[in-house]
Amino acid sequence: PVIVSGVAGGTMVHEACGNGLDADIIKKCMSVYGNKIGEKVASELITVVDDGTIKSRYCSSVFDDEGTKTKENILIENGVLKGYMSDLQSAIELNIEPSGNGRREGYHALPITRMTNTYLRKGKDSKENIIASVSDGLFVKHMGGGQVNTATGDFVFEVSEGYMIRNGKIEEQVRGATLIG
């Protein structure tokens, strides 16, 4: 078992879930999440949110670059795929409601779908209880680089700081660990 800290989990959620939930990737049939709205795609403990309205966050704004009001978008709720992030064009093509995720590189570029503040919603269990539940596993405190194949969901992430979990306690640091799945 692998437990990923909140700090490291952001990297994984962004890459492994967020990129595959962009409607422009969905419409190109390049996402493992394509045509799966309403289906279980993760553990029932998992809720993934993209929210462009969180005050004082880097990717927050009142409107996206197309003038669509940003909002809280529940992407995966209790493990069930609920929706995608979209710009106006991909929303039209997929016949979904625009999500407020249209972003332009500059005035000369067409808008594309991009995440705002994507995160894994806090669960009910404490960090201490989660760690105590593992007899032999890995605790990932920080992640380095990684990559995801959005079409298959396959991923690889470097563990830049990780520790063995033995009998429910964080023990020795590990080096050279990689998460593959």
JSON list of C-alpha atoms in Angstrom, two decimals, residues 1-179:
[
{"chain": "A", "resi": 1, "resn": "PRO", "atom": "CA", "xyz": [0.00, 0.00, 0.00]},
{"chain": "A", "resi": 2, "resn": "VAL", "atom": "CA", "xyz": [1.07, 3.56, -0.76]},
{"chain": "A", "resi": 3, "resn": "ILE", "atom": "CA", "xyz": [-0.07, 6.59, 1.23]},
{"chain": "A", "resi": 4, "resn": "VAL", "atom": "CA", "xyz": [0.48, 9.89, -0.54]},
{"chain": "A", "resi": 5, "resn": "SER", "atom": "CA", "xyz": [0.62, 13.10, 1.54]},
{"chain": "A", "resi": 6, "resn": "GLY", "atom": "CA", "xyz": [-1.59, 16.04, 0.67]},
{"chain": "A", "resi": 7, "resn": "VAL", "atom": "CA", "xyz": [1.40, 17.93, -0.73]},
{"chain": "A", "resi": 8, "resn": "ALA", "atom": "CA", "xyz": [2.45, 15.06, -3.01]},
{"chain": "A", "resi": 9, "resn": "GLY", "atom": "CA", "xyz": [-1.12, 14.11, -3.85]},
{"chain": "A", "resi": 10, "resn": "GLY", "atom": "CA", "xyz": [-1.69, 17.39, -5.69]},
{"chain": "A", "resi": 11, "resn": "THR", "atom": "CA", "xyz": [0.88, 16.40, -8.29]},
{"chain": "A", "resi": 12, "resn": "MET", "atom": "CA", "xyz": [-0.72, 13.01, -8.79]},
{"chain": "A", "resi": 13, "resn": "VAL", "atom": "CA", "xyz": [-4.30, 14.35, -8.97]},
{"chain": "A", "resi": 14, "resn": "HIS", "atom": "CA", "xyz": [-3.25, 17.04, -11.43]},
{"chain": "A", "resi": 15, "resn": "GLU", "atom": "CA", "xyz": [-1.45, 14.65, -13.75]},
{"chain": "A", "resi": 16, "resn": "ALA", "atom": "CA", "xyz": [-3.31, 11.35, -13.36]},
{"chain": "A", "resi": 17, "resn": "CYS", "atom": "CA", "xyz": [-6.85, 12.73, -13.13]},
{"chain": "A", "resi": 18, "resn": "GLY", "atom": "CA", "xyz": [-6.97, 16.38, -14.15]},
{"chain": "A", "resi": 19, "resn": "ASN", "atom": "CA", "xyz": [-5.34, 16.14, -17.56]},
{"chain": "A", "resi": 20, "resn": "GLY", "atom": "CA", "xyz": [-7.53, 13.19, -18.51]},
{"chain": "A", "resi": 21, "resn": "LEU", "atom": "CA", "xyz": [-10.67, 15.11, -17.51]},
{"chain": "A", "resi": 22, "resn": "ASP", "atom": "CA", "xyz": [-10.06, 18.00, -19.94]},
{"chain": "A", "resi": 23, "resn": "ALA", "atom": "CA", "xyz": [-12.89, 17.97, -22.48]},
{"chain": "A", "resi": 24, "resn": "ASP", "atom": "CA", "xyz": [-10.50, 18.77, -25.34]},
{"chain": "A", "resi": 25, "resn": "ILE", "atom": "CA", "xyz": [-8.66, 15.51, -24.55]},
{"chain": "A", "resi": 26, "resn": "ILE", "atom": "CA", "xyz": [-11.98, 13.64, -24.19]},
{"chain": "A", "resi": 27, "resn": "LYS", "atom": "CA", "xyz": [-13.26, 14.79, -27.60]},
{"chain": "A", "resi": 28, "resn": "LYS", "atom": "CA", "xyz": [-10.03, 13.54, -29.24]},
{"chain": "A", "resi": 29, "resn": "CYS", "atom": "CA", "xyz": [-10.67, 10.08, -27.67]},
{"chain": "A", "resi": 30, "resn": "MET", "atom": "CA", "xyz": [-7.34, 10.37, -25.83]},
{"chain": "A", "resi": 31, "resn": "SER", "atom": "CA", "xyz": [-8.58, 9.84, -22.27]},
{"chain": "A", "resi": 32, "resn": "VAL", "atom": "CA", "xyz": [-9.24, 6.79, -20.17]},
{"chain": "A", "resi": 33, "resn": "TYR", "atom": "CA", "xyz": [-12.25, 8.75, -18.78]},
{"chain": "A", "resi": 34, "resn": "GLY", "atom": "CA", "xyz": [-14.01, 9.12, -22.16]},
{"chain": "A", "resi": 35, "resn": "ASN", "atom": "CA", "xyz": [-17.70, 8.11, -22.20]},
{"chain": "A", "resi": 36, "resn": "LYS", "atom": "CA", "xyz": [-17.61, 7.08, -18.53]},
{"chain": "A", "resi": 37, "resn": "ILE", "atom": "CA", "xyz": [-19.80, 9.73, -16.86]},
{"chain": "A", "resi": 38, "resn": "GLY", "atom": "CA", "xyz": [-21.82, 7.97, -14.17]},
{"chain": "A", "resi": 39, "resn": "GLU", "atom": "CA", "xyz": [-19.36, 5.07, -13.90]},
{"chain": "A", "resi": 40, "resn": "LYS", "atom": "CA", "xyz": [-17.10, 4.20, -10.97]},
{"chain": "A", "resi": 41, "resn": "VAL", "atom": "CA", "xyz": [-13.55, 5.23, -11.91]},
{"chain": "A", "resi": 42, "resn": "ALA", "atom": "CA", "xyz": [-11.91, 5.40, -8.45]},
{"chain": "A", "resi": 43, "resn": "SER", "atom": "CA", "xyz": [-12.30, 4.34, -4.85]},
{"chain": "A", "resi": 44, "resn": "GLU", "atom": "CA", "xyz": [-15.45, 5.58, -3.12]},
{"chain": "A", "resi": 45, "resn": "LEU", "atom": "CA", "xyz": [-13.07, 7.54, -0.85]},
{"chain": "A", "resi": 46, "resn": "ILE", "atom": "CA", "xyz": [-12.07, 9.77, -3.80]},
{"chain": "A", "resi": 47, "resn": "THR", "atom": "CA", "xyz": [-13.70, 13.08, -4.72]},
{"chain": "A", "resi": 48, "resn": "VAL", "atom": "CA", "xyz": [-11.82, 15.28, -7.22]},
{"chain": "A", "resi": 49, "resn": "VAL", "atom": "CA", "xyz": [-12.77, 18.94, -7.60]},
{"chain": "A", "resi": 50, "resn": "ASP", "atom": "CA", "xyz": [-11.67, 21.73, -9.94]},
{"chain": "A", "resi": 51, "resn": "ASP", "atom": "CA", "xyz": [-12.60, 25.13, -8.52]},
{"chain": "A", "resi": 52, "resn": "GLY", "atom": "CA", "xyz": [-11.75, 28.43, -10.16]},
{"chain": "A", "resi": 53, "resn": "THR", "atom": "CA", "xyz": [-13.51, 30.45, -7.45]},
{"chain": "A", "resi": 54, "resn": "ILE", "atom": "CA", "xyz": [-11.18, 29.85, -4.47]},
{"chain": "A", "resi": 55, "resn": "LYS", "atom": "CA", "xyz": [-10.00, 33.27, -3.30]},
{"chain": "A", "resi": 56, "resn": "SER", "atom": "CA", "xyz": [-6.26, 33.99, -3.30]},
{"chain": "A", "resi": 57, "resn": "ARG", "atom": "CA", "xyz": [-5.36, 30.92, -5.39]},
{"chain": "A", "resi": 58, "resn": "TYR", "atom": "CA", "xyz": [-3.13, 31.27, -8.43]},
{"chain": "A", "resi": 59, "resn": "CYS", "atom": "CA", "xyz": [-5.61, 29.91, -10.96]},
{"chain": "A", "resi": 60, "resn": "SER", "atom": "CA", "xyz": [-8.73, 31.61, -9.59]},
{"chain": "A", "resi": 61, "resn": "SER", "atom": "CA", "xyz": [-10.75, 34.24, -11.38]},
{"chain": "A", "resi": 62, "resn": "VAL", "atom": "CA", "xyz": [-14.35, 35.36, -11.72]},
{"chain": "A", "resi": 63, "resn": "PHE", "atom": "CA", "xyz": [-14.43, 34.45, -15.43]},
{"chain": "A", "resi": 64, "resn": "ASP", "atom": "CA", "xyz": [-12.28, 32.24, -17.65]},
{"chain": "A", "resi": 65, "resn": "ASP", "atom": "CA", "xyz": [-10.57, 33.63, -20.77]},
{"chain": "A", "resi": 66, "resn": "GLU", "atom": "CA", "xyz": [-13.78, 33.15, -22.80]},
{"chain": "A", "resi": 67, "resn": "GLY", "atom": "CA", "xyz": [-16.01, 35.07, -20.39]},
{"chain": "A", "resi": 68, "resn": "THR", "atom": "CA", "xyz": [-17.60, 31.98, -18.82]},
{"chain": "A", "resi": 69, "resn": "LYS", "atom": "CA", "xyz": [-18.10, 32.33, -15.07]},
{"chain": "A", "resi": 70, "resn": "THR", "atom": "CA", "xyz": [-15.79, 30.05, -13.12]},
{"chain": "A", "resi": 71, "resn": "LYS", "atom": "CA", "xyz": [-17.28, 27.66, -10.57]},
{"chain": "A", "resi": 72, "resn": "GLU", "atom": "CA", "xyz": [-16.67, 24.61, -8.44]},
{"chain": "A", "resi": 73, "resn": "ASN", "atom": "CA", "xyz": [-16.73, 21.57, -10.74]},
{"chain": "A", "resi": 74, "resn": "ILE", "atom": "CA", "xyz": [-17.14, 18.17, -9.09]},
{"chain": "A", "resi": 75, "resn": "LEU", "atom": "CA", "xyz": [-15.28, 15.88, -11.49]},
{"chain": "A", "resi": 76, "resn": "ILE", "atom": "CA", "xyz": [-15.24, 12.62, -9.54]},
{"chain": "A", "resi": 77, "resn": "GLU", "atom": "CA", "xyz": [-17.52, 12.19, -6.52]},
{"chain": "A", "resi": 78, "resn": "ASN", "atom": "CA", "xyz": [-17.18, 9.23, -4.18]},
{"chain": "A", "resi": 79, "resn": "GLY", "atom": "CA", "xyz": [-15.36, 7.42, -6.99]},
{"chain": "A", "resi": 80, "resn": "VAL", "atom": "CA", "xyz": [-18.01, 8.11, -9.66]},
{"chain": "A", "resi": 81, "resn": "LEU", "atom": "CA", "xyz": [-17.15, 10.24, -12.70]},
{"chain": "A", "resi": 82, "resn": "LYS", "atom": "CA", "xyz": [-19.50, 13.26, -12.67]},
{"chain": "A", "resi": 83, "resn": "GLY", "atom": "CA", "xyz": [-18.16, 15.53, -15.40]},
{"chain": "A", "resi": 84, "resn": "TYR", "atom": "CA", "xyz": [-15.36, 17.12, -17.38]},
{"chain": "A", "resi": 85, "resn": "MET", "atom": "CA", "xyz": [-13.67, 20.52, -17.49]},
{"chain": "A", "resi": 86, "resn": "SER", "atom": "CA", "xyz": [-14.40, 22.37, -20.73]},
{"chain": "A", "resi": 87, "resn": "ASP", "atom": "CA", "xyz": [-13.87, 25.44, -22.84]},
{"chain": "A", "resi": 88, "resn": "LEU", "atom": "CA", "xyz": [-16.84, 26.68, -24.90]},
{"chain": "A", "resi": 89, "resn": "GLN", "atom": "CA", "xyz": [-15.97, 24.77, -28.09]},
{"chain": "A", "resi": 90, "resn": "SER", "atom": "CA", "xyz": [-15.42, 21.41, -26.40]},
{"chain": "A", "resi": 91, "resn": "ALA", "atom": "CA", "xyz": [-18.60, 21.91, -24.34]},
{"chain": "A", "resi": 92, "resn": "ILE", "atom": "CA", "xyz": [-20.59, 22.39, -27.56]},
{"chain": "A", "resi": 93, "resn": "GLU", "atom": "CA", "xyz": [-18.97, 19.38, -29.24]},
{"chain": "A", "resi": 94, "resn": "LEU", "atom": "CA", "xyz": [-19.59, 17.11, -26.23]},
{"chain": "A", "resi": 95, "resn": "ASN", "atom": "CA", "xyz": [-23.04, 18.58, -25.49]},
{"chain": "A", "resi": 96, "resn": "ILE", "atom": "CA", "xyz": [-22.11, 19.46, -21.91]},
{"chain": "A", "resi": 97, "resn": "GLU", "atom": "CA", "xyz": [-22.40, 22.63, -19.84]},
{"chain": "A", "resi": 98, "resn": "PRO", "atom": "CA", "xyz": [-19.34, 24.93, -20.08]},
{"chain": "A", "resi": 99, "resn": "SER", "atom": "CA", "xyz": [-17.32, 24.62, -16.88]},
{"chain": "A", "resi": 100, "resn": "GLY", "atom": "CA", "xyz": [-15.37, 27.89, -16.91]},
{"chain": "A", "resi": 101, "resn": "ASN", "atom": "CA", "xyz": [-12.05, 26.26, -17.81]},
{"chain": "A", "resi": 102, "resn": "GLY", "atom": "CA", "xyz": [-11.29, 28.00, -21.14]},
{"chain": "A", "resi": 103, "resn": "ARG", "atom": "CA", "xyz": [-7.79, 29.46, -21.15]},
{"chain": "A", "resi": 104, "resn": "ARG", "atom": "CA", "xyz": [-5.78, 31.29, -23.78]},
{"chain": "A", "resi": 105, "resn": "GLU", "atom": "CA", "xyz": [-2.01, 31.44, -24.00]},
{"chain": "A", "resi": 106, "resn": "GLY", "atom": "CA", "xyz": [-2.39, 34.99, -25.36]},
{"chain": "A", "resi": 107, "resn": "TYR", "atom": "CA", "xyz": [-4.63, 37.09, -27.59]},
{"chain": "A", "resi": 108, "resn": "HIS", "atom": "CA", "xyz": [-3.27, 35.28, -30.67]},
{"chain": "A", "resi": 109, "resn": "ALA", "atom": "CA", "xyz": [-4.13, 31.77, -29.40]},
{"chain": "A", "resi": 110, "resn": "LEU", "atom": "CA", "xyz": [-7.41, 29.88, -29.44]},
{"chain": "A", "resi": 111, "resn": "PRO", "atom": "CA", "xyz": [-8.77, 28.91, -26.03]},
{"chain": "A", "resi": 112, "resn": "ILE", "atom": "CA", "xyz": [-8.25, 25.38, -24.76]},
{"chain": "A", "resi": 113, "resn": "THR", "atom": "CA", "xyz": [-9.46, 23.55, -21.67]},
{"chain": "A", "resi": 114, "resn": "ARG", "atom": "CA", "xyz": [-7.15, 23.87, -18.66]},
{"chain": "A", "resi": 115, "resn": "MET", "atom": "CA", "xyz": [-7.47, 23.19, -14.95]},
{"chain": "A", "resi": 116, "resn": "THR", "atom": "CA", "xyz": [-7.89, 25.92, -12.38]},
{"chain": "A", "resi": 117, "resn": "ASN", "atom": "CA", "xyz": [-7.44, 24.69, -8.78]},
{"chain": "A", "resi": 118, "resn": "THR", "atom": "CA", "xyz": [-7.77, 20.92, -8.98]},
{"chain": "A", "resi": 119, "resn": "TYR", "atom": "CA", "xyz": [-7.64, 18.97, -5.75]},
{"chain": "A", "resi": 120, "resn": "LEU", "atom": "CA", "xyz": [-8.66, 15.85, -3.90]},
{"chain": "A", "resi": 121, "resn": "ARG", "atom": "CA", "xyz": [-11.36, 16.70, -1.36]},
{"chain": "A", "resi": 122, "resn": "LYS", "atom": "CA", "xyz": [-10.46, 15.96, 2.26]},
{"chain": "A", "resi": 123, "resn": "GLY", "atom": "CA", "xyz": [-11.71, 12.60, 3.52]},
{"chain": "A", "resi": 124, "resn": "LYS", "atom": "CA", "xyz": [-13.04, 11.56, 6.91]},
{"chain": "A", "resi": 125, "resn": "ASP", "atom": "CA", "xyz": [-10.02, 9.64, 8.24]},
{"chain": "A", "resi": 126, "resn": "SER", "atom": "CA", "xyz": [-7.09, 11.31, 9.99]},
{"chain": "A", "resi": 127, "resn": "LYS", "atom": "CA", "xyz": [-3.57, 11.00, 8.63]},
{"chain": "A", "resi": 128, "resn": "GLU", "atom": "CA", "xyz": [-2.60, 9.12, 11.80]},
{"chain": "A", "resi": 129, "resn": "ASN", "atom": "CA", "xyz": [-5.39, 6.55, 11.39]},
{"chain": "A", "resi": 130, "resn": "ILE", "atom": "CA", "xyz": [-4.57, 6.00, 7.73]},
{"chain": "A", "resi": 131, "resn": "ILE", "atom": "CA", "xyz": [-0.89, 5.38, 8.50]},
{"chain": "A", "resi": 132, "resn": "ALA", "atom": "CA", "xyz": [-1.77, 3.16, 11.49]},
{"chain": "A", "resi": 133, "resn": "SER", "atom": "CA", "xyz": [-3.90, 0.97, 9.18]},
{"chain": "A", "resi": 134, "resn": "VAL", "atom": "CA", "xyz": [-0.87, -0.07, 7.07]},
{"chain": "A", "resi": 135, "resn": "SER", "atom": "CA", "xyz": [1.38, -2.87, 8.31]},
{"chain": "A", "resi": 136, "resn": "ASP", "atom": "CA", "xyz": [3.91, -2.70, 5.46]},
{"chain": "A", "resi": 137, "resn": "GLY", "atom": "CA", "xyz": [3.86, 0.08, 2.88]},
{"chain": "A", "resi": 138, "resn": "LEU", "atom": "CA", "xyz": [5.23, 3.37, 1.61]},
{"chain": "A", "resi": 139, "resn": "PHE", "atom": "CA", "xyz": [4.50, 6.95, 2.73]},
{"chain": "A", "resi": 140, "resn": "VAL", "atom": "CA", "xyz": [5.17, 9.49, -0.03]},
{"chain": "A", "resi": 141, "resn": "LYS", "atom": "CA", "xyz": [5.81, 12.93, 1.44]},
{"chain": "A", "resi": 142, "resn": "HIS", "atom": "CA", "xyz": [6.98, 14.71, -1.74]},
{"chain": "A", "resi": 143, "resn": "MET", "atom": "CA", "xyz": [6.92, 13.80, -5.43]},
{"chain": "A", "resi": 144, "resn": "GLY", "atom": "CA", "xyz": [9.19, 14.93, -8.21]},
{"chain": "A", "resi": 145, "resn": "GLY", "atom": "CA", "xyz": [8.42, 14.78, -11.88]},
{"chain": "A", "resi": 146, "resn": "GLY", "atom": "CA", "xyz": [6.11, 12.34, -13.53]},
{"chain": "A", "resi": 147, "resn": "GLN", "atom": "CA", "xyz": [4.08, 11.60, -16.59]},
{"chain": "A", "resi": 148, "resn": "VAL", "atom": "CA", "xyz": [0.74, 10.09, -17.49]},
{"chain": "A", "resi": 149, "resn": "ASN", "atom": "CA", "xyz": [-0.61, 8.52, -20.64]},
{"chain": "A", "resi": 150, "resn": "THR", "atom": "CA", "xyz": [-4.13, 10.03, -20.62]},
{"chain": "A", "resi": 151, "resn": "ALA", "atom": "CA", "xyz": [-5.39, 7.44, -23.12]},
{"chain": "A", "resi": 152, "resn": "THR", "atom": "CA", "xyz": [-4.58, 4.47, -20.87]},
{"chain": "A", "resi": 153, "resn": "GLY", "atom": "CA", "xyz": [-4.25, 6.05, -17.43]},
{"chain": "A", "resi": 154, "resn": "ASP", "atom": "CA", "xyz": [-0.75, 4.57, -17.03]},
{"chain": "A", "resi": 155, "resn": "PHE", "atom": "CA", "xyz": [1.50, 6.77, -14.91]},
{"chain": "A", "resi": 156, "resn": "VAL", "atom": "CA", "xyz": [5.00, 7.03, -13.48]},
{"chain": "A", "resi": 157, "resn": "PHE", "atom": "CA", "xyz": [6.04, 9.44, -10.71]},
{"chain": "A", "resi": 158, "resn": "GLU", "atom": "CA", "xyz": [9.36, 10.00, -8.98]},
{"chain": "A", "resi": 159, "resn": "VAL", "atom": "CA", "xyz": [9.23, 9.88, -5.17]},
{"chain": "A", "resi": 160, "resn": "SER", "atom": "CA", "xyz": [11.58, 12.66, -4.05]},
{"chain": "A", "resi": 161, "resn": "GLU", "atom": "CA", "xyz": [10.91, 12.02, -0.35]},
{"chain": "A", "resi": 162, "resn": "GLY", "atom": "CA", "xyz": [9.42, 8.78, 0.91]},
{"chain": "A", "resi": 163, "resn": "TYR", "atom": "CA", "xyz": [9.45, 6.55, 3.97]},
{"chain": "A", "resi": 164, "resn": "MET", "atom": "CA", "xyz": [8.66, 2.93, 4.73]},
{"chain": "A", "resi": 165, "resn": "ILE", "atom": "CA", "xyz": [5.62, 2.24, 6.87]},
{"chain": "A", "resi": 166, "resn": "ARG", "atom": "CA", "xyz": [6.11, -0.68, 9.25]},
{"chain": "A", "resi": 167, "resn": "ASN", "atom": "CA", "xyz": [3.43, -1.82, 11.70]},
{"chain": "A", "resi": 168, "resn": "GLY", "atom": "CA", "xyz": [1.50, 1.43, 11.32]},
{"chain": "A", "resi": 169, "resn": "LYS", "atom": "CA", "xyz": [4.48, 3.73, 11.90]},
{"chain": "A", "resi": 170, "resn": "ILE", "atom": "CA", "xyz": [6.61, 5.83, 9.54]},
{"chain": "A", "resi": 171, "resn": "GLU", "atom": "CA", "xyz": [10.13, 4.42, 9.65]},
{"chain": "A", "resi": 172, "resn": "GLU", "atom": "CA", "xyz": [13.27, 4.74, 7.49]},
{"chain": "A", "resi": 173, "resn": "GLN", "atom": "CA", "xyz": [13.58, 7.00, 4.47]},
{"chain": "A", "resi": 174, "resn": "VAL", "atom": "CA", "xyz": [13.77, 5.35, 1.05]},
{"chain": "A", "resi": 175, "resn": "ARG", "atom": "CA", "xyz": [15.71, 6.55, -1.98]},
{"chain": "A", "resi": 176, "resn": "GLY", "atom": "CA", "xyz": [15.11, 6.01, -5.66]},
{"chain": "A", "resi": 177, "resn": "ALA", "atom": "CA", "xyz": [11.44, 5.05, -5.33]},
{"chain": "A", "resi": 178, "resn": "THR", "atom": "CA", "xyz": [9.09, 5.39, -8.29]},
{"chain": "A", "resi": 179, "resn": "LEU", "atom": "CA", "xyz": [5.31, 5.03, -8.35]}
]
